[in-house]
XYZ file of C-alpha atoms in Angstrom:
464
model
C 10.739 -21.133 46.921
C 13.785 -22.954 48.348
C 16.626 -22.821 45.825
C 18.201 -26.113 46.908
C 14.892 -27.968 46.646
C 14.294 -26.418 43.240
C 17.703 -27.593 41.987
C 16.942 -31.109 43.189
C 13.584 -30.960 41.414
C 15.288 -29.877 38.189
C 17.737 -32.793 38.402
C 15.282 -35.536 39.301
C 12.068 -34.610 37.498
C 11.017 -34.586 33.838
C 11.198 -30.779 33.832
C 14.506 -30.588 31.863
C 13.100 -33.032 29.327
C 10.089 -30.789 28.897
C 12.403 -27.965 27.858
C 14.226 -30.200 25.386
C 10.986 -31.552 23.925
C 9.943 -27.971 23.218
C 13.276 -26.658 21.953
C 14.612 -29.486 19.769
C 11.480 -30.102 17.638
C 11.002 -26.349 17.223
C 14.528 -25.834 15.888
C 14.261 -28.950 13.730
C 10.966 -27.722 12.285
C 12.382 -24.293 11.453
C 15.738 -25.431 10.057
C 14.964 -28.743 8.384
C 11.765 -27.738 6.601
C 11.789 -25.074 3.889
C 8.590 -23.125 4.389
C 7.115 -19.646 4.326
C 9.085 -18.785 7.479
C 12.294 -18.664 5.420
C 11.086 -16.470 2.553
C 10.322 -12.844 1.796
C 10.295 -9.897 4.182
C 8.357 -11.902 6.780
C 10.985 -14.610 7.284
C 11.429 -15.509 10.938
C 14.996 -14.153 10.834
C 14.177 -10.972 8.872
C 12.292 -8.735 11.334
C 11.397 -8.764 15.027
C 7.628 -9.007 14.750
C 7.679 -11.885 12.197
C 10.184 -13.633 14.500
C 7.699 -13.406 17.372
C 4.744 -14.471 15.217
C 6.490 -17.434 13.600
C 7.793 -18.778 16.915
C 4.319 -18.332 18.428
C 2.805 -20.268 15.510
C 4.912 -23.276 16.550
C 2.765 -23.534 19.680
C 0.223 -25.283 17.452
C 2.408 -28.375 18.078
C 4.423 -27.411 21.154
C 1.555 -26.415 23.451
C -0.114 -29.865 23.378
C 3.296 -31.375 24.166
C 3.665 -29.045 27.161
C 0.196 -30.022 28.426
C 0.975 -33.741 28.061
C 4.370 -33.447 29.745
C 2.785 -31.481 32.578
C 0.286 -34.295 33.083
C 3.147 -36.805 33.147
C 4.845 -34.723 35.828
C 1.596 -34.574 37.810
C 1.455 -38.389 37.915
C 4.835 -38.688 39.659
C 3.564 -39.018 43.237
C 0.926 -41.547 42.187
C 3.426 -43.643 40.239
C 5.848 -43.701 43.172
C 2.997 -44.498 45.612
C 3.992 -41.566 47.825
C 0.723 -39.617 47.850
C -0.353 -40.687 51.353
C 3.157 -40.188 52.739
C 3.411 -36.628 51.381
C -0.013 -35.642 52.702
C 1.104 -36.683 56.202
C 4.087 -34.296 56.210
C 3.735 -30.865 57.873
C 4.869 -29.012 54.736
C 1.894 -27.288 53.034
C 0.752 -28.818 49.756
C 1.049 -25.453 48.015
C 4.810 -25.420 48.699
C 5.296 -28.783 47.018
C 3.066 -27.687 44.152
C 5.038 -24.471 43.691
C 8.326 -26.390 43.447
C 6.823 -28.868 40.985
C 5.286 -26.169 38.793
C 8.244 -23.797 39.128
C 10.790 -26.315 37.851
C 8.805 -27.054 34.711
C 7.973 -23.379 34.184
C 11.657 -22.445 34.309
C 12.704 -25.042 31.742
C 9.837 -24.299 29.349
C 10.415 -20.557 29.565
C 14.156 -21.025 29.059
C 13.613 -23.276 26.029
C 11.253 -20.821 24.340
C 13.522 -17.891 25.205
C 16.478 -19.706 23.629
C 14.425 -20.355 20.490
C 13.641 -16.643 20.219
C 17.286 -15.800 20.952
C 18.468 -17.990 18.057
C 16.209 -16.088 15.691
C 16.943 -12.734 17.330
C 20.684 -12.978 16.685
C 19.954 -13.421 12.986
C 17.361 -10.629 12.951
C 19.997 -8.228 14.291
C 22.129 -9.021 11.260
C 19.272 -8.496 8.778
C 17.501 -5.313 9.836
C 18.301 -1.814 11.005
C 14.919 -1.391 12.669
C 14.825 -2.500 16.294
C 11.910 -2.153 18.693
C 10.227 -3.898 21.639
C 6.730 -4.103 20.182
C 7.281 -7.802 19.441
C 8.064 -8.693 23.063
C 4.452 -9.107 24.325
C 3.805 -11.667 21.571
C 6.675 -13.828 22.817
C 5.914 -13.299 26.514
C 2.335 -14.487 26.008
C 3.774 -17.477 24.141
C 5.869 -18.355 27.207
C 2.801 -17.954 29.398
C 0.861 -20.335 27.143
C 3.500 -23.028 27.591
C 3.735 -22.546 31.362
C -0.026 -22.348 31.941
C -0.605 -25.397 29.742
C 1.994 -27.415 31.640
C 0.579 -26.386 35.042
C -2.935 -27.283 33.908
C -1.609 -30.641 32.755
C 0.051 -31.206 36.149
C -3.162 -30.466 37.978
C -5.166 -32.731 35.701
C -2.580 -35.487 36.113
C -2.788 -35.186 39.895
C -6.605 -35.145 39.847
C -6.907 -38.028 37.346
C -3.970 -40.327 38.139
C -4.160 -42.674 35.160
C -1.497 -43.634 32.582
C -3.982 -42.577 29.938
C -4.223 -39.012 31.243
C -1.049 -37.549 29.612
C -1.713 -38.819 26.067
C -5.423 -37.988 26.359
C -4.679 -34.433 27.484
C -2.032 -33.931 24.783
C -4.427 -35.141 22.104
C -7.252 -33.034 23.532
C -5.021 -29.941 23.499
C -4.011 -30.633 19.910
C -7.640 -31.056 18.816
C -8.469 -27.789 20.592
C -5.782 -25.844 18.733
C -6.729 -27.468 15.422
C -10.415 -26.593 15.823
C -9.579 -23.031 16.817
C -7.362 -22.670 13.750
C -9.537 -24.406 11.181
C -13.241 -24.334 12.044
C -14.554 -23.176 15.423
C -12.115 -20.289 15.512
C -12.881 -18.992 12.027
C -15.867 -17.252 10.475
C -16.763 -17.674 6.809
C -17.131 -14.417 4.910
C -17.824 -13.330 1.336
C -15.696 -10.642 -0.286
C -17.060 -7.905 -2.511
C -16.064 -10.012 -5.526
C -18.117 -12.947 -4.328
C -15.139 -15.028 -3.215
C -15.603 -17.064 -0.048
C -12.930 -16.660 2.605
C -12.549 -17.121 6.358
C -11.402 -14.771 9.090
C -10.359 -15.462 12.693
C -13.020 -14.777 15.300
C -12.836 -13.928 18.995
C -12.849 -17.568 20.105
C -9.754 -18.312 17.996
C -7.727 -16.023 20.254
C -8.047 -18.564 23.069
C -5.688 -20.732 21.014
C -1.916 -20.527 21.584
C -1.125 -20.253 17.888
C -1.395 -17.178 15.653
C -1.950 -16.435 11.980
C 1.026 -16.542 9.626
C 2.985 -13.298 9.356
C 1.676 -11.503 6.233
C 3.486 -8.185 6.618
C 6.487 -7.209 8.722
C 4.582 -4.274 10.226
C 1.426 -6.202 11.240
C 1.197 -7.211 14.897
C -1.319 -8.309 17.515
C -3.295 -5.570 19.255
C -2.951 -4.716 22.945
C -6.451 -5.996 23.687
C -5.420 -9.419 22.362
C -2.432 -9.517 24.717
C -4.563 -8.479 27.696
C -7.370 -10.926 26.938
C -5.002 -13.853 26.391
C -3.111 -13.057 29.602
C -6.368 -13.138 31.598
C -7.288 -16.477 30.012
C -3.875 -17.964 30.775
C -3.799 -16.756 34.375
C -7.142 -18.489 34.865
C -5.745 -21.643 33.255
C -2.667 -21.609 35.468
C -4.816 -20.901 38.525
C -6.952 -23.969 37.831
C -3.882 -26.121 37.289
C -2.303 -24.999 40.564
C -5.575 -25.409 42.462
C -5.896 -28.976 41.155
C -2.349 -29.686 42.300
C -3.177 -28.817 45.913
C -6.793 -30.035 45.964
C -7.347 -33.033 48.245
C -11.094 -33.623 47.937
C -13.535 -34.011 45.043
C -15.260 -30.811 46.083
C -11.973 -28.883 46.043
C -11.187 -30.251 42.594
C -14.577 -29.134 41.312
C -14.040 -25.678 42.823
C -10.616 -25.536 41.148
C -12.316 -25.268 37.766
C -13.624 -21.797 38.631
C -10.453 -19.836 37.631
C -10.225 -21.248 34.104
C -13.944 -20.746 33.476
C -13.848 -17.214 34.854
C -10.678 -16.478 32.899
C -12.277 -17.654 29.651
C -15.438 -15.617 30.267
C -13.555 -12.413 31.102
C -11.107 -12.938 28.254
C -13.926 -13.239 25.720
C -15.254 -9.897 26.951
C -11.835 -8.266 26.498
C -10.741 -9.903 23.230
C -11.773 -7.959 20.091
C -14.587 -9.335 17.944
C -13.558 -7.466 14.790
C -10.739 -9.226 12.846
C -9.425 -5.777 11.934
C -8.720 -5.130 15.625
C -6.941 -8.436 16.182
C -4.087 -8.038 13.719
C -3.278 -4.355 13.379
C -0.667 -2.169 11.733
C 2.197 -1.177 14.017
C 2.180 2.552 13.295
C 5.812 3.025 14.343
C 7.007 0.183 12.102
C 4.879 1.383 9.163
C 6.143 4.976 9.416
C 7.610 6.072 6.081
C 11.277 6.881 5.517
C 11.789 8.818 2.285
C 14.443 9.848 -0.217
C 12.601 12.487 -2.205
C 9.493 10.920 -3.775
C 10.568 7.354 -2.918
C 9.446 6.041 0.488
C 9.638 2.763 2.410
C 8.534 1.745 5.882
C 10.946 1.751 8.798
C 11.057 -2.025 8.698
C 12.602 -1.856 5.211
C 14.664 1.312 5.580
C 17.851 -0.589 4.710
C 16.457 -1.070 1.171
C 15.858 2.611 0.525
C 19.360 3.269 -0.832
C 18.944 0.606 -3.540
C 15.378 1.650 -4.332
C 15.769 5.439 -4.502
C 17.535 5.857 -7.870
C 15.522 3.209 -9.780
C 12.349 4.671 -8.244
C 13.148 8.215 -9.361
C 14.090 6.981 -12.823
C 10.834 5.047 -13.085
C 8.852 8.174 -12.160
C 10.752 10.209 -14.772
C 10.048 7.677 -17.494
C 6.393 7.354 -16.522
C 5.998 11.129 -16.629
C 7.549 11.210 -20.077
C 5.115 8.568 -21.269
C 1.903 9.602 -19.484
C 2.386 13.304 -18.868
C 0.249 14.816 -16.120
C -1.496 11.513 -15.482
C 1.733 9.842 -14.398
C 2.305 8.876 -10.739
C 4.479 11.282 -8.759
C 5.768 9.048 -5.945
C 6.859 5.521 -5.108
C 5.811 4.130 -1.742
C 5.804 0.795 0.016
C 2.226 -0.404 0.349
C 1.076 -0.392 3.985
C -2.592 -1.264 3.391
C -3.694 -4.426 5.199
C -6.776 -5.898 3.532
C -8.732 -9.085 4.307
C -7.618 -12.194 2.453
C -9.525 -12.638 -0.788
C -10.399 -8.939 -1.137
C -9.600 -6.834 -4.202
C -6.408 -4.736 -3.942
C -6.778 -0.957 -3.856
C -4.423 1.179 -5.944
C -3.565 4.855 -6.327
C -3.342 6.775 -9.599
C -0.682 9.160 -8.275
C 1.461 6.711 -6.287
C 3.309 3.570 -7.337
C 2.596 1.169 -4.460
C 5.082 -1.653 -4.152
C 5.443 -4.762 -2.054
C 8.976 -6.069 -1.611
C 7.569 -9.612 -1.664
C 6.024 -9.123 -5.111
C 7.748 -11.518 -7.526
C 8.822 -8.910 -10.092
C 10.084 -6.501 -7.408
C 11.851 -9.080 -5.235
C 13.819 -10.461 -8.202
C 14.878 -7.090 -9.648
C 17.889 -4.830 -9.096
C 19.167 -1.721 -10.834
C 17.643 -1.287 -14.293
C 15.415 -4.317 -13.821
C 14.029 -2.694 -10.680
C 13.209 0.398 -12.727
C 11.308 -1.828 -15.180
C 9.498 -3.527 -12.292
C 8.400 -0.177 -10.825
C 7.163 1.001 -14.218
C 5.169 -2.217 -14.453
C 3.627 -1.631 -11.024
C 2.825 1.959 -11.938
C 1.082 0.918 -15.150
C -0.580 -2.373 -14.100
C -0.329 -2.905 -10.326
C -2.183 -6.238 -10.447
C -5.638 -7.306 -9.283
C -5.056 -10.801 -7.918
C -7.110 -11.070 -4.681
C -5.128 -10.474 -1.488
C -3.353 -13.620 -0.327
C -3.909 -15.425 -3.637
C -1.455 -16.170 -6.413
C -1.805 -16.490 -10.157
C -0.274 -15.693 -13.541
C -2.071 -14.385 -16.596
C -3.570 -11.226 -18.053
C -2.106 -8.762 -15.557
C 1.419 -10.062 -16.130
C 0.991 -9.950 -19.916
C -0.300 -6.380 -19.676
C 2.646 -5.377 -17.492
C 5.113 -6.732 -20.045
C 3.506 -4.821 -22.933
C 3.057 -1.626 -20.896
C 6.727 -1.550 -19.882
C 7.728 -2.201 -23.485
C 5.571 0.743 -24.572
C 7.329 3.048 -22.102
C 10.890 1.812 -22.754
C 10.673 0.686 -26.377
C 11.779 -2.942 -25.982
C 9.719 -6.037 -25.251
C 11.137 -8.630 -22.871
C 9.887 -10.582 -19.836
C 10.136 -8.847 -16.483
C 12.447 -10.058 -13.741
C 10.658 -12.596 -11.604
C 8.778 -14.142 -14.534
C 9.008 -17.928 -14.030
C 11.361 -19.570 -16.507
C 8.628 -22.026 -17.477
C 6.329 -19.117 -18.406
C 8.744 -16.983 -20.451
C 7.896 -18.687 -23.722
C 4.187 -18.248 -23.104
C 4.675 -14.577 -22.188
C 6.560 -14.017 -25.416
C 3.942 -15.735 -27.566
C 1.043 -13.904 -25.894
C 2.538 -10.416 -25.744
C 4.535 -10.120 -28.988
C 1.476 -9.919 -31.321
C -0.270 -7.401 -29.036
C 2.913 -5.328 -28.809
C 3.301 -5.216 -32.596
C -0.369 -4.329 -33.049
C -0.114 -1.530 -30.479
C 3.049 -0.066 -32.023
C 1.390 -0.002 -35.455
C -1.261 2.431 -34.226
C -0.851 6.218 -34.411
C 0.799 7.681 -31.307
C -2.391 9.379 -30.109
C -4.347 6.124 -30.361
C -1.565 4.241 -28.568
C -1.736 6.714 -25.691
C -5.531 6.474 -25.570
C -5.411 2.687 -25.367
C -2.693 2.774 -22.696
C -4.798 5.167 -20.583
C -7.837 2.907 -20.938
C -5.706 -0.068 -19.943
C -4.359 1.777 -16.896
C -7.851 2.845 -15.836
C -8.998 -0.793 -15.951
C -5.873 -1.922 -14.095
C -6.187 0.647 -11.288
C -9.907 0.055 -10.755
C -9.600 -3.751 -11.059
C -12.617 -3.669 -13.370
C -12.055 -5.389 -16.660
C -8.997 -7.055 -18.209
C -6.075 -4.675 -18.948
C -4.554 -7.077 -21.459
C -7.841 -7.348 -23.330
C -7.921 -3.527 -23.538
C -4.417 -3.519 -25.022
C -5.528 -6.141 -27.499
C -8.302 -3.833 -28.676
C -11.171 -5.299 -26.633
C -13.562 -3.521 -24.274
C -12.228 -1.931 -21.088
C -15.047 -3.441 -19.027
């Protein structure tokens, strides 16, 4: 590729605008809107893998733009009425196509790389855990933008109409929406009878990804390989359409994208559990005695260690041999809508849990006692407030001797928590010590098994 010709192409084509159209809306979306990408341990500036996943999720909007801008670029020769003149020159068509595609590819790749760089600088300031496992996610994102733009160029050259760019952009957007909302998802029923949906193999043909749920969850290698095959086929079709001069050649040019899709579907995993997987290195535990966190959160271990050990001591004093003996960050990744799974001997915590995230020092000790007594049975990915939270408040009061709302309890709910828990607390304290302990053990059994209502048990109702 001639460097001088490429520089001229960058100055005189829409390629630089393509980079700006990708970069500016992406930064505006991330910085002007307050969404899930700014909160918890999976914020886009908190860890490397969430950074890669959140920036990839923006391709839901950016990829259709890249396809449409590529089509606009492909119309250039037709708009300038130079098609016949260029075909009469001795320079091969593939050289002109390479310059045209290369200029746009460079600007799109640079724009996406700058977006990741902006987030990466902030990630460096927020985490001690660095790795390169996130890099394939971002590289495939770049390839999606480039392949989409090249396909758009080829389609614009093959169908030289002013309607082609907007039609292709809208078609690409509909494709990503269907992959994300209906065609790319399979309806499932959880063990509790709740209906949920999971991504299927077809959804992985889409440029976007699921929202980051845990900092140590990433895409599997087979997903990267399958998507790369699909995108190489897409780019091959786009380039072939750019150089095709006859209807037969244009029809033949569709072979790479069809072959790429077929091979990709053979490579891409069918099981949702093999699409988004735990990064074993990131989920490796770092411990201070009985208190452990994953490598992604190792910076929090110093603040967690003493409250964690104190919580274990207090739980042992209250429950004896049935008390948990360790505190550990929860690394289980369960399907959305499924029932959480808890351990009798380990306090499993999630740093994004409301009562843990809002607590420090003594309040963190209270929060860990609450999680050890009533870990909570809200289905994975759901939110709610009710019996589990009331039971946590009473259980912590039973261990520590004072009743008050836990850190993280919404201000609007504190009055309700007080009115619901105070009578139960007084009734429990009026019982003989042996009966108190028996009721607490029944409550904990219901809480750990997620069968029955722990707060109802504390109130004197049935455990099931």
